[in-house]
mmCIF file of C-alpha atoms in Angstrom:
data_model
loop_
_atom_site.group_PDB
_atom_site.id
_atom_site.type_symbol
_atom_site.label_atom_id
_atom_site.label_comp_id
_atom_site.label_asym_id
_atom_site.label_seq_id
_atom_site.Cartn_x
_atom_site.Cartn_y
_atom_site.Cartn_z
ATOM 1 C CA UNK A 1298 4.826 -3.492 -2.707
ATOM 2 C CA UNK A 1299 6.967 -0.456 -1.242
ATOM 3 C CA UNK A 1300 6.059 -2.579 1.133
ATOM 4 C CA UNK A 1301 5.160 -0.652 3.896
ATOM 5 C CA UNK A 1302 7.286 2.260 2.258
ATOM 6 C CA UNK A 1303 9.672 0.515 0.930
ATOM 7 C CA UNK A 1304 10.567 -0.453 3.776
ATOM 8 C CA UNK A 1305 11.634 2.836 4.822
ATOM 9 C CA UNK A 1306 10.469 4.177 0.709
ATOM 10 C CA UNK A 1307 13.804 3.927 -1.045
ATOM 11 C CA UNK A 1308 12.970 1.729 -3.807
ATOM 12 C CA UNK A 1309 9.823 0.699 -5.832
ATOM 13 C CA UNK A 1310 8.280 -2.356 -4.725
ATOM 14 C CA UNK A 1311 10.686 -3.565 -1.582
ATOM 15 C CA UNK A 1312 11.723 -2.822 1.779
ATOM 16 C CA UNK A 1313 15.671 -1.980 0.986
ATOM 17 C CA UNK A 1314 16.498 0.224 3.961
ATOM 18 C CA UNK A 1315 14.781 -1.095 7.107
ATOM 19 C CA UNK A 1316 14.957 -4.370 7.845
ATOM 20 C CA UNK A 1317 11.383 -6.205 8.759
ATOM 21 C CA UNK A 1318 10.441 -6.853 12.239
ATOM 22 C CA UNK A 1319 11.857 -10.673 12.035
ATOM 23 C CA UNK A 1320 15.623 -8.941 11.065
ATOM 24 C CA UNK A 1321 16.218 -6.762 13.361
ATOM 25 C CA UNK A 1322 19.799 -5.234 12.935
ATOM 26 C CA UNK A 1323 22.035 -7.180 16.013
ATOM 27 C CA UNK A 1324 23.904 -3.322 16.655
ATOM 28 C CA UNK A 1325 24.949 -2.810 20.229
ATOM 29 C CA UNK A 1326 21.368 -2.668 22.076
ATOM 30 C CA UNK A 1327 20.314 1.057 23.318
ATOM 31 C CA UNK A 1328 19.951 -0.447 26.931
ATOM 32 C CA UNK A 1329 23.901 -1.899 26.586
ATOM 33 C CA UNK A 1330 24.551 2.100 26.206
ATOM 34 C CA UNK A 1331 22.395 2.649 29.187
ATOM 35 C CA UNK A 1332 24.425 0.522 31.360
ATOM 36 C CA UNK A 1333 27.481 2.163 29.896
ATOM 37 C CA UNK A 1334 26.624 5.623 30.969
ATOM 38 C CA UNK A 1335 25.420 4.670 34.396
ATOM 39 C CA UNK A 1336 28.877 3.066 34.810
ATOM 40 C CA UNK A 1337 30.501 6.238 33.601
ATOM 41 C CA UNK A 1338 28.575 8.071 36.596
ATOM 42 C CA UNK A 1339 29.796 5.735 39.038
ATOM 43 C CA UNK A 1340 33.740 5.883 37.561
ATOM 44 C CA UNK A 1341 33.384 9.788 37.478
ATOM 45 C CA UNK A 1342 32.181 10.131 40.813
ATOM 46 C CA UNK A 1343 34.899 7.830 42.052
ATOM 47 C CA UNK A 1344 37.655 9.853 40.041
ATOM 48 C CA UNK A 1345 36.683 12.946 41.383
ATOM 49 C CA UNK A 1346 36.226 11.664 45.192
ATOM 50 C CA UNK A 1347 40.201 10.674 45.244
ATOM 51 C CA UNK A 1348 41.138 13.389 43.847
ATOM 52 C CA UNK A 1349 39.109 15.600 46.015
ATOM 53 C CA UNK A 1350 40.765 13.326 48.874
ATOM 54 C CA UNK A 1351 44.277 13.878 47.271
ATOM 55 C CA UNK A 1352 43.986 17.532 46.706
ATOM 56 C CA UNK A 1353 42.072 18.809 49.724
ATOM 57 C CA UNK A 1354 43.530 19.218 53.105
ATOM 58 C CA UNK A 1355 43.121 16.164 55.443
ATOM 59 C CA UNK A 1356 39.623 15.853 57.056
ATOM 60 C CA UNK A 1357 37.950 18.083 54.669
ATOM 61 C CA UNK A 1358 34.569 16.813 53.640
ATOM 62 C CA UNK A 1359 33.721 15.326 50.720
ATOM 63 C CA UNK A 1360 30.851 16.871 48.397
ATOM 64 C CA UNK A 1361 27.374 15.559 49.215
ATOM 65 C CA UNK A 1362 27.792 15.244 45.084
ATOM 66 C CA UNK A 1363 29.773 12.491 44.926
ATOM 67 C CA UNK A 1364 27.986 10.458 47.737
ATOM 68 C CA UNK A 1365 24.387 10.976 45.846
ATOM 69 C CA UNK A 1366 25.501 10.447 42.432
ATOM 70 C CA UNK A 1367 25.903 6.692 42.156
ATOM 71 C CA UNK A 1368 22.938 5.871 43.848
ATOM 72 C CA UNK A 1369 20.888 8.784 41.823
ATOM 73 C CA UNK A 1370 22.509 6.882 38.543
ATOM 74 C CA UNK A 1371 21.359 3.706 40.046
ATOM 75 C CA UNK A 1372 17.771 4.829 39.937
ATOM 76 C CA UNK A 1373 17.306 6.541 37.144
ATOM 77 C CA UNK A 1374 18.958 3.373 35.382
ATOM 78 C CA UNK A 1375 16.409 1.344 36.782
ATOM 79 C CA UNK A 1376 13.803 3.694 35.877
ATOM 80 C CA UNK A 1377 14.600 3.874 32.340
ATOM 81 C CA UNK A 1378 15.058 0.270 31.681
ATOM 82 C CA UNK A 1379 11.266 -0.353 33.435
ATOM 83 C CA UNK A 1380 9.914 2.402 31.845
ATOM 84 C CA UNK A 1381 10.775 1.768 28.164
ATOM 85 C CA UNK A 1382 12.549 4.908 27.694
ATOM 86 C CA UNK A 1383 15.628 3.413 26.904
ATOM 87 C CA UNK A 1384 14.278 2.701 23.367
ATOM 88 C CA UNK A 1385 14.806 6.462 23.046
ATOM 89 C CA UNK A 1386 18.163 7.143 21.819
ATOM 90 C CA UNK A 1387 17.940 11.142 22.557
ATOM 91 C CA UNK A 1388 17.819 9.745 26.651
ATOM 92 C CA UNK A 1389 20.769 8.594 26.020
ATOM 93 C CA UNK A 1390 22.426 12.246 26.304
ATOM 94 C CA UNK A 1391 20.930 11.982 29.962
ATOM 95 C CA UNK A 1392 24.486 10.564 31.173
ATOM 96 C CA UNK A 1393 26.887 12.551 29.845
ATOM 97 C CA UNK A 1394 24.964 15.598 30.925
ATOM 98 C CA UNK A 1395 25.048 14.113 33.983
ATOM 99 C CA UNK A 1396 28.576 13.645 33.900
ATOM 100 C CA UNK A 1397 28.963 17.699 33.232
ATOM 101 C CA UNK A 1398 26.737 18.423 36.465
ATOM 102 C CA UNK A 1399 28.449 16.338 38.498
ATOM 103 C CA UNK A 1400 31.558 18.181 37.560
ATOM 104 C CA UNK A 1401 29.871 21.263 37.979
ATOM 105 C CA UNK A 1402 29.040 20.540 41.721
ATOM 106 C CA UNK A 1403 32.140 19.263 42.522
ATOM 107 C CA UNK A 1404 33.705 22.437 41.129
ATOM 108 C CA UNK A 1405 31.856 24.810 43.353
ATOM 109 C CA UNK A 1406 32.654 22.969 46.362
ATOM 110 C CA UNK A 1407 36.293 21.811 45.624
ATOM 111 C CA UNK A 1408 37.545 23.300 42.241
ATOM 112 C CA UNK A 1409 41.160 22.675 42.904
ATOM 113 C CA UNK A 1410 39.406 18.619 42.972
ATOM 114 C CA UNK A 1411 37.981 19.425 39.489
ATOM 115 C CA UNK A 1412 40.513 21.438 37.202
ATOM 116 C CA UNK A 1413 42.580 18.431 37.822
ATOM 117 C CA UNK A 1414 40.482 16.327 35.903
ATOM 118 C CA UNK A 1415 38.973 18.453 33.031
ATOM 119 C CA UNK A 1416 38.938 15.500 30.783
ATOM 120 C CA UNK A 1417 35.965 13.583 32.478
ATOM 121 C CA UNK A 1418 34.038 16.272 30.078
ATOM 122 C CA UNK A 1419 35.874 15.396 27.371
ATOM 123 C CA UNK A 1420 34.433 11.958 27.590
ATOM 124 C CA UNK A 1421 30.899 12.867 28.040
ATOM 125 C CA UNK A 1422 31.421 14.304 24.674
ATOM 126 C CA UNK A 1423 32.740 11.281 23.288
ATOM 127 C CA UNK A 1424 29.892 9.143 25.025
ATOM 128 C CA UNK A 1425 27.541 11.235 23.036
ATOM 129 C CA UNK A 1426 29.541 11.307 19.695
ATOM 130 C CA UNK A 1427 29.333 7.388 19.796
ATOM 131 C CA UNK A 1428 25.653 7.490 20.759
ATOM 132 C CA UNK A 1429 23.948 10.182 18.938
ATOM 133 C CA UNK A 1430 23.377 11.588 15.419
ATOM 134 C CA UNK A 1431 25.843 14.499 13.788
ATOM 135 C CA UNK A 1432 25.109 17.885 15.648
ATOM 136 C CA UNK A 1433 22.894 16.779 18.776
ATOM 137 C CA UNK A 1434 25.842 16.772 20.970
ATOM 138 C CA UNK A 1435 25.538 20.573 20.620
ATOM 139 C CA UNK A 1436 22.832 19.957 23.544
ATOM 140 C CA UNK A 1437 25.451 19.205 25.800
ATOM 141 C CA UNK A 1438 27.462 22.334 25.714
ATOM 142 C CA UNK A 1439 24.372 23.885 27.741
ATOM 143 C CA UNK A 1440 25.653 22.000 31.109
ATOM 144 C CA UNK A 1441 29.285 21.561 30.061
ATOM 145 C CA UNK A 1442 29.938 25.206 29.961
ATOM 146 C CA UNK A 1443 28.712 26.283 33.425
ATOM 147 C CA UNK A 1444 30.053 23.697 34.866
ATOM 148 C CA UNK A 1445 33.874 24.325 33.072
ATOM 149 C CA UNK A 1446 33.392 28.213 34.154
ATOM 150 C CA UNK A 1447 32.623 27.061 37.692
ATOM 151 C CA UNK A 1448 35.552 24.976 38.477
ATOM 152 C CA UNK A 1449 37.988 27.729 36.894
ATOM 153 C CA UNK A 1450 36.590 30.266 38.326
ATOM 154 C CA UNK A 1451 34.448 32.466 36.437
ATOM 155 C CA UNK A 1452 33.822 34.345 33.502
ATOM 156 C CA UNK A 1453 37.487 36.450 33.714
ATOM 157 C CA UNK A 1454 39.870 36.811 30.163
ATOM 158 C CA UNK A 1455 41.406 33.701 30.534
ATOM 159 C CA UNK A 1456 39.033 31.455 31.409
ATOM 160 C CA UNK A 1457 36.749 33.207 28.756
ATOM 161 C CA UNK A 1458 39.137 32.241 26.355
ATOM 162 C CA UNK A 1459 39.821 28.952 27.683
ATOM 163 C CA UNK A 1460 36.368 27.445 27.915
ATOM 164 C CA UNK A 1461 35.733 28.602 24.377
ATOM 165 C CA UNK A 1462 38.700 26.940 22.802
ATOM 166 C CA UNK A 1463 37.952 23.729 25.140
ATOM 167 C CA UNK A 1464 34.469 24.101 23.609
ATOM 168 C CA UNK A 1465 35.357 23.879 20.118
ATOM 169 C CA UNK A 1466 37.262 20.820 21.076
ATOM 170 C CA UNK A 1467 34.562 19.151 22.687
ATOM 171 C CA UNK A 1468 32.121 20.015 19.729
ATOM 172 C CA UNK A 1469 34.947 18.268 17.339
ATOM 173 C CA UNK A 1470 35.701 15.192 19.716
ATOM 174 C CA UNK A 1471 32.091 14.337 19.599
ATOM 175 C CA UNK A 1472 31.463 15.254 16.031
ATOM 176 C CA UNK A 1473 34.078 13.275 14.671
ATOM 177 C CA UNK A 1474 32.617 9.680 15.710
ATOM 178 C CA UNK A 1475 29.108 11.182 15.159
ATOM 179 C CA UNK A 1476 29.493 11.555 11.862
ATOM 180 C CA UNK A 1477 31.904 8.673 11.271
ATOM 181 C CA UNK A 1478 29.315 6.185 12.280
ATOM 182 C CA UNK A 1479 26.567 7.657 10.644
ATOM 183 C CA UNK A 1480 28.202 7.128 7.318
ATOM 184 C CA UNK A 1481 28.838 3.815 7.960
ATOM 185 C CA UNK A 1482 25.866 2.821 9.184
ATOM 186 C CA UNK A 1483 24.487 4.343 5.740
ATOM 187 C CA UNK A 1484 26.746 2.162 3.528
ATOM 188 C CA UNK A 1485 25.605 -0.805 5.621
ATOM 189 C CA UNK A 1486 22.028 0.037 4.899
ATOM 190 C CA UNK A 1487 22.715 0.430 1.633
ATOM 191 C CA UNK A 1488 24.390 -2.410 1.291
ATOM 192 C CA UNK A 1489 21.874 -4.470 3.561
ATOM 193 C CA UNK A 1490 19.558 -2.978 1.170
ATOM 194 C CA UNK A 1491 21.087 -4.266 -2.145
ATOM 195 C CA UNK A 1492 21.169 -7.174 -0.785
ATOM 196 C CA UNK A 1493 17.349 -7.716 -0.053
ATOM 197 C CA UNK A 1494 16.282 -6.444 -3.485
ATOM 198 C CA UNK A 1495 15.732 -7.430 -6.595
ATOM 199 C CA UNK A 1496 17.811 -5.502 -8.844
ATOM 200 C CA UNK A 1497 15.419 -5.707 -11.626
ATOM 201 C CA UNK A 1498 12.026 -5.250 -10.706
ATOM 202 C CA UNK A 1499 13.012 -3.569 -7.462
ATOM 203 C CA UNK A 1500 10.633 -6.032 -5.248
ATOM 204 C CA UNK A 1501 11.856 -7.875 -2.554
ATOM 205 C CA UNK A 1502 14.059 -11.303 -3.455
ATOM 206 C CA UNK A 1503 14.258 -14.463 -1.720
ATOM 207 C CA UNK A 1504 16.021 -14.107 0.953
ATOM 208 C CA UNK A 1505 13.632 -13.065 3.445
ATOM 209 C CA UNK A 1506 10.939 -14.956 1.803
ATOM 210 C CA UNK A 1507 10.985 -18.282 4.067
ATOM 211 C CA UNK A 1508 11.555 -16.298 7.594
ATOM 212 C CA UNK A 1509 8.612 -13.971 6.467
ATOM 213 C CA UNK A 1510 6.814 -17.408 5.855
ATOM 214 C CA UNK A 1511 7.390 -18.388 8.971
ATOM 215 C CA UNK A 1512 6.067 -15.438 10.548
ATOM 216 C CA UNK A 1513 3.288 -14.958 8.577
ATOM 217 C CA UNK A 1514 -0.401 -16.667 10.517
ATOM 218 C CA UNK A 1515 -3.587 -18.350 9.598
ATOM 219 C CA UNK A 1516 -5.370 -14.630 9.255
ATOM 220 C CA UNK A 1517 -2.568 -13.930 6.482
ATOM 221 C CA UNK A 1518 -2.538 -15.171 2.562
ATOM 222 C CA UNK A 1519 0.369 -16.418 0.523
ATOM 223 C CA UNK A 1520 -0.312 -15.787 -3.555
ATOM 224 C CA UNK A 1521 1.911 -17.198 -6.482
ATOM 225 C CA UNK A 1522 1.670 -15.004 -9.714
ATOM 226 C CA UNK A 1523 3.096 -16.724 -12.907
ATOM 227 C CA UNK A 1524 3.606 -14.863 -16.004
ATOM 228 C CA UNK A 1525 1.669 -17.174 -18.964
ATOM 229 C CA UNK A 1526 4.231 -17.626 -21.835
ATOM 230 C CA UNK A 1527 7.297 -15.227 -21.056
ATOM 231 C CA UNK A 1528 9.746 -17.915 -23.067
ATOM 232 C CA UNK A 1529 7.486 -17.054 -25.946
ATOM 233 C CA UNK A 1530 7.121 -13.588 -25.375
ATOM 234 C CA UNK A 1531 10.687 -13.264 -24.919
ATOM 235 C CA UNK A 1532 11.686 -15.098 -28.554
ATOM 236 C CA UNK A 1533 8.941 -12.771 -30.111
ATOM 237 C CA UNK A 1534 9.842 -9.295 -28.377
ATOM 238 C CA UNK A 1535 13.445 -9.632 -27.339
ATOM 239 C CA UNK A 1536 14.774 -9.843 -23.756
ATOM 240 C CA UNK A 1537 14.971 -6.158 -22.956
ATOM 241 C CA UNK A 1538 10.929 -5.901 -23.737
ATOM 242 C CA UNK A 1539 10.964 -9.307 -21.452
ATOM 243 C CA UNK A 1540 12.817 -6.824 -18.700
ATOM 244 C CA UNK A 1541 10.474 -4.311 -18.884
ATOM 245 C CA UNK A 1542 7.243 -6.653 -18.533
ATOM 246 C CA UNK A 1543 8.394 -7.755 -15.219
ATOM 247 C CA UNK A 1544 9.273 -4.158 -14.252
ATOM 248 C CA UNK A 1545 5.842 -3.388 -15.146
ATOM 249 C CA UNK A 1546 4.410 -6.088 -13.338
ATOM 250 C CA UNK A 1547 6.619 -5.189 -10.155
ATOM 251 C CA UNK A 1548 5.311 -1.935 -9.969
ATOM 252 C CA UNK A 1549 1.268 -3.178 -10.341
ATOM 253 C CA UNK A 1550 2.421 -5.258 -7.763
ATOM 254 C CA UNK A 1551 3.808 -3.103 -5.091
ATOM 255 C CA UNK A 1552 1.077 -0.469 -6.119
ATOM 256 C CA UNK A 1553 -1.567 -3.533 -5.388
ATOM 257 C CA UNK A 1554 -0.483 -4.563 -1.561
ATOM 258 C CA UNK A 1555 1.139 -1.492 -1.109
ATOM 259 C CA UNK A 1556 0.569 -1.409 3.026
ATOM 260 C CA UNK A 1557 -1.129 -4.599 3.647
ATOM 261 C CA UNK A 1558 1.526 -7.186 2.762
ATOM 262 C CA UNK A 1559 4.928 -7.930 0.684
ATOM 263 C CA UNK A 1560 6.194 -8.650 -2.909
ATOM 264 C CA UNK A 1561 9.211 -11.438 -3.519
ATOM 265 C CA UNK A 1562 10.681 -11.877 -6.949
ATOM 266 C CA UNK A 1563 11.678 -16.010 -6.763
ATOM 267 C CA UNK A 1564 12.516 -17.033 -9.872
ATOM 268 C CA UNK A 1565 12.620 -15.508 -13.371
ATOM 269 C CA UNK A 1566 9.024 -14.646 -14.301
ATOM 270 C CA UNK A 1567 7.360 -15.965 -11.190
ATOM 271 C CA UNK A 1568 6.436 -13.346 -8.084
ATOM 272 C CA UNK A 1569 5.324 -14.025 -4.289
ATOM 273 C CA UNK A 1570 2.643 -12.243 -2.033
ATOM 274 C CA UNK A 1571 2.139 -12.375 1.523
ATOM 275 C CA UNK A 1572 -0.789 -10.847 2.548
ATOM 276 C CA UNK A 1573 -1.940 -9.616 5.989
ATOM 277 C CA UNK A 1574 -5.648 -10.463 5.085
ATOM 278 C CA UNK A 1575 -8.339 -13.752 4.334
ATOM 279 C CA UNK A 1576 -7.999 -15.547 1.380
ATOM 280 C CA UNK A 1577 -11.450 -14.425 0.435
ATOM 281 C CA UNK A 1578 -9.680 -10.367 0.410
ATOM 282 C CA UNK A 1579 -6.727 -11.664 -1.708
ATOM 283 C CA UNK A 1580 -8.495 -13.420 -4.288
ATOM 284 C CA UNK A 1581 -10.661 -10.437 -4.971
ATOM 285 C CA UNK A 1582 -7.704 -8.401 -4.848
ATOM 286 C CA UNK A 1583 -5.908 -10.776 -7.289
ATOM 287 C CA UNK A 1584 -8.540 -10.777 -9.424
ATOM 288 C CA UNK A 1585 -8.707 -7.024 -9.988
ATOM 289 C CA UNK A 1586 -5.409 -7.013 -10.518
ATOM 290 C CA UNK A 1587 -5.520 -9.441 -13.419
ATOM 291 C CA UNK A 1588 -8.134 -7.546 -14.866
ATOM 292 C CA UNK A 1589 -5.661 -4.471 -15.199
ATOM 293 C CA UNK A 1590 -3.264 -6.171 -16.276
ATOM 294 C CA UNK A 1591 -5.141 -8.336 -18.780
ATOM 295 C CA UNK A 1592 -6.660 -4.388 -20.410
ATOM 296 C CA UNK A 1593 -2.659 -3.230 -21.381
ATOM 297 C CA UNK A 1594 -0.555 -5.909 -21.915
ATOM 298 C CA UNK A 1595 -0.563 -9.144 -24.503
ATOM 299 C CA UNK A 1596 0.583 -11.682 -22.183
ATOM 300 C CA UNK A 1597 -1.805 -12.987 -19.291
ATOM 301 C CA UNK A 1598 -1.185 -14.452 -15.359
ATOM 302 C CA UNK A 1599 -1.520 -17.322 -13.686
ATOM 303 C CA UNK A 1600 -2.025 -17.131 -9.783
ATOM 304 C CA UNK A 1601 -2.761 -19.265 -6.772
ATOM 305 C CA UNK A 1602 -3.814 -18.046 -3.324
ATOM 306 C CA UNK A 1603 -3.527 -20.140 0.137
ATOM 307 C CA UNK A 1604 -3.290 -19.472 3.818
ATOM 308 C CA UNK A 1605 -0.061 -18.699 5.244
ATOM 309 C CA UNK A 1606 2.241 -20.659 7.050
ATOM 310 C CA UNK A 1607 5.138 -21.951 6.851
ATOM 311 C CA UNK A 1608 3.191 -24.366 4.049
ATOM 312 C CA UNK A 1609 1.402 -21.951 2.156
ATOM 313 C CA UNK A 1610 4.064 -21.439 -0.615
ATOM 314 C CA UNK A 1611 3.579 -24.908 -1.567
ATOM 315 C CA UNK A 1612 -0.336 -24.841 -1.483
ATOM 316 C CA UNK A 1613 -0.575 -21.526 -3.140
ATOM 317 C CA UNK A 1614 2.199 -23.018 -6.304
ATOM 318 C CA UNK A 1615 -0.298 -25.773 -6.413
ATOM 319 C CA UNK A 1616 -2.832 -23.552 -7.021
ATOM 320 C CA UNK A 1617 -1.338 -21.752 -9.224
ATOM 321 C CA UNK A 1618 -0.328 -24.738 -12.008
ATOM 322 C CA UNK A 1619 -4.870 -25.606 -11.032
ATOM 323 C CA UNK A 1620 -4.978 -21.807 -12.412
ATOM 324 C CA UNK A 1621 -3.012 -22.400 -15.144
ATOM 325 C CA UNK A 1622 -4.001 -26.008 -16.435
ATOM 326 C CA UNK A 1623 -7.776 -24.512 -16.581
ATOM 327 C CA UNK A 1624 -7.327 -20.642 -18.392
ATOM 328 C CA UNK A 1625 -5.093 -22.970 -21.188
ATOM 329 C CA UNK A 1626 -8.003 -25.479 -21.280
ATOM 330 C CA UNK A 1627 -10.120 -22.843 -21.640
ATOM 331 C CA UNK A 1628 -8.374 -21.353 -25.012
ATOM 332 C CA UNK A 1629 -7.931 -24.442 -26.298
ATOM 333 C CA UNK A 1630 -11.828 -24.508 -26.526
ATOM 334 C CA UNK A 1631 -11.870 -21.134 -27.788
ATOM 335 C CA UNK A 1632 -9.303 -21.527 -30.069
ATOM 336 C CA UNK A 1633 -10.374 -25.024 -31.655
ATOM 337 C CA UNK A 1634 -12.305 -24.563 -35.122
ATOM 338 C CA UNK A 1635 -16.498 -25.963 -35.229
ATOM 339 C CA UNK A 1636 -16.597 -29.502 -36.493
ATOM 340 C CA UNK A 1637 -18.388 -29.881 -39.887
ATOM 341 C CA UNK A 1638 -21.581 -29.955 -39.915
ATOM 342 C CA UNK A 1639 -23.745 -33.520 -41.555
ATOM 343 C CA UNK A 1640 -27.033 -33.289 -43.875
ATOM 344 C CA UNK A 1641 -29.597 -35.565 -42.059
ATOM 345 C CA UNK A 1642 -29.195 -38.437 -44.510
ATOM 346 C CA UNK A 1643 -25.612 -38.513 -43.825
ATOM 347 C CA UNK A 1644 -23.681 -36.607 -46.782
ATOM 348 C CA UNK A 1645 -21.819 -33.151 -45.632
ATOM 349 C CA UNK A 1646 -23.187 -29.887 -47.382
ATOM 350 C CA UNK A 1647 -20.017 -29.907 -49.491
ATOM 351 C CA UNK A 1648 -20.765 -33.072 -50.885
ATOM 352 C CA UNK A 1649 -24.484 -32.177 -51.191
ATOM 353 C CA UNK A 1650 -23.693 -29.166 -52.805
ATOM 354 C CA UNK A 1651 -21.300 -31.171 -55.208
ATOM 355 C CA UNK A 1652 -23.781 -33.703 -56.364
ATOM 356 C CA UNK A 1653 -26.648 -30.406 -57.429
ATOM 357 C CA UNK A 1654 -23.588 -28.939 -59.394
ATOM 358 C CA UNK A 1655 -22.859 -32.454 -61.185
ATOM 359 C CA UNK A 1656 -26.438 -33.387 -62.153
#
């Protein structure tokens, strides 16, 4: 099956790119990030509080900002871990634009306090570079700006000029690990991919055949399909012809469950369903499919059908070689010449025939 797209529809008859709900890819968990970016509130608002202290005259006040900002990130942590939002990875740009706000305030009220520290943007950007996709930290220039004009004072010639080369820096600093990771994270799917995949038939291989097992229930079918006489057919036709029978047969395959289960590739000419419906479902399904096959090619299929389970792959192989012992029973009879027929007194026709000729 492209099993449910191919698992993300990269290849006929597997799931190369996506891994199935029982692999889930052990990358640094979207809430881990979360936690990160609150933390980076809390550090900012500490930076900029001592050096609002440092660069200030004594006893001057410091910005309601930096007292409501740790708390605020508190919340709005806690909010987004109960709320499920976290699973989002856009939210994640919430925290470094939070980061350029902050600054922002803190640069109305004490900009001496902020052009000290002008790199605290700098690492929003690179928060977001590590976080998000090639070009979305683009977003982030919308409250980085204001808030870089604000602490230096306004739109005059050499800020002007300033923010726009700082700008182009940011954009670059955040780009760079964007786009890094992204590649990488290709070739690992790729790889992941190749891995998973038969390189053949272009079905799933073994390898996530016993977890899926494991997963699968009761309401769920495991089939067996067998390929009757591929030794033979391969001595007669050639091994590439043998290749491009279980090619064929892939493809049927993954066009047969395509949505409603998946297709392994376990040995040479032997293939594995699981199905997400009753036995009663996959047999008819099975059966259809045999019947298609059966109209264009010259070799035939075995197949068994159980319930899943971490047992049904044994159960359905049994039923399978039941399959098979009866269909070559069955063509034995078919195949096995009339015996002669006897003249009621005993003598054959032949014989009968041979004594009118004599006499």
């Amino acid at each position: 099956m492209r099993a449910r797209d191919g698992r993300s529809g990269e290849a006929t008859g597997g799931r190369p790119a996506e891994r199935p709900p029982w692999r889930r890819p052990g990358a640094w968990d979207l809430r881990v990030w979360h936690v990160c970016g609150a933390v980076a509130v809390f550090v900012e608002s500490v930076v900029l509080a001592v050096t609002a202290a440092t660069s200030t005259p004594p006893g001057s006040p410091t910005p309601v900002a930096l007292l409501v900002a740790p708390p605020l990130a508190a919340l709005v942590l806690m909010v987004c871990l109960r709320s499920g939002c976290w699973r989002r990875r856009f939210t994640l740009l919430l925290w470094p634009a939070a980061v350029c706000v902050l600054y922002g305030l803190v640069g109305v009220d004490t900009p001496a306090a902020a052009r000290l520290v002008p790199g605290l943007i700098s690492m929003a950007f690179v928060f977001a570079g590590l976080t998000q996709p090639p070009w979305r930290s683009l977003w982030l220039l919308v409250p980085a700006v204001p808030a870089f004009v604000v602490a230096w004072g306004g739109l005059e010639g050499p800020v002007l000029q300033r923010t726009t080369a700082t700008a182009v820096m940011w954009v670059i600093v955040a780009e760079l690990p964007a786009r890094l990771i992204t590649h990488l994270n290709e070739q690992r799917a790729e790889l992941e991919r190749l891995a998973r995949t038969d390189p053949l038939t272009g079905v799933l291989n073994r390898r996530d055949l016993v977890c899926r097992l494991e997963a699968s229930s009761g309401r769920s079918t495991v089939s067996v399909i067998d390929v009757d006489g591929f030794k033979r057919f391969n001595d007669t036709h050639g091994h590439v012809a043998g290749d491009d029978l279980l090619r064929r047969l892939g493809a049927l395959l993954a066009c047969s469950v395509h949505g409603s289960g998946d297709v392994f590739r376990t040995g040479g000419d032997e293939f594995v369903l699981v199905l997400d419906e009753d036995e009663a479902s996959a047999r008819r399904r099975l059966e259809e499919l045999r019947r298609w096959w059966a109209a264009t090619e010259q070799v035939t299929l075995s197949m068994g059908v159980a319930p899943g389970g971490p047992e049904g792959l044994r159960h359905a192989d049994l039923d399978m070689y039941g399959d098979k012992r009866l269909r070559r029973a069955a063509e034995q009879v078919t195949e096995s010449p009339p015996p002669p027929r006897h003249s009621p007194g005993g003598s054959s026709p032949d014989a009968s025939e041979a004594e009118g000729a004599s006499g």
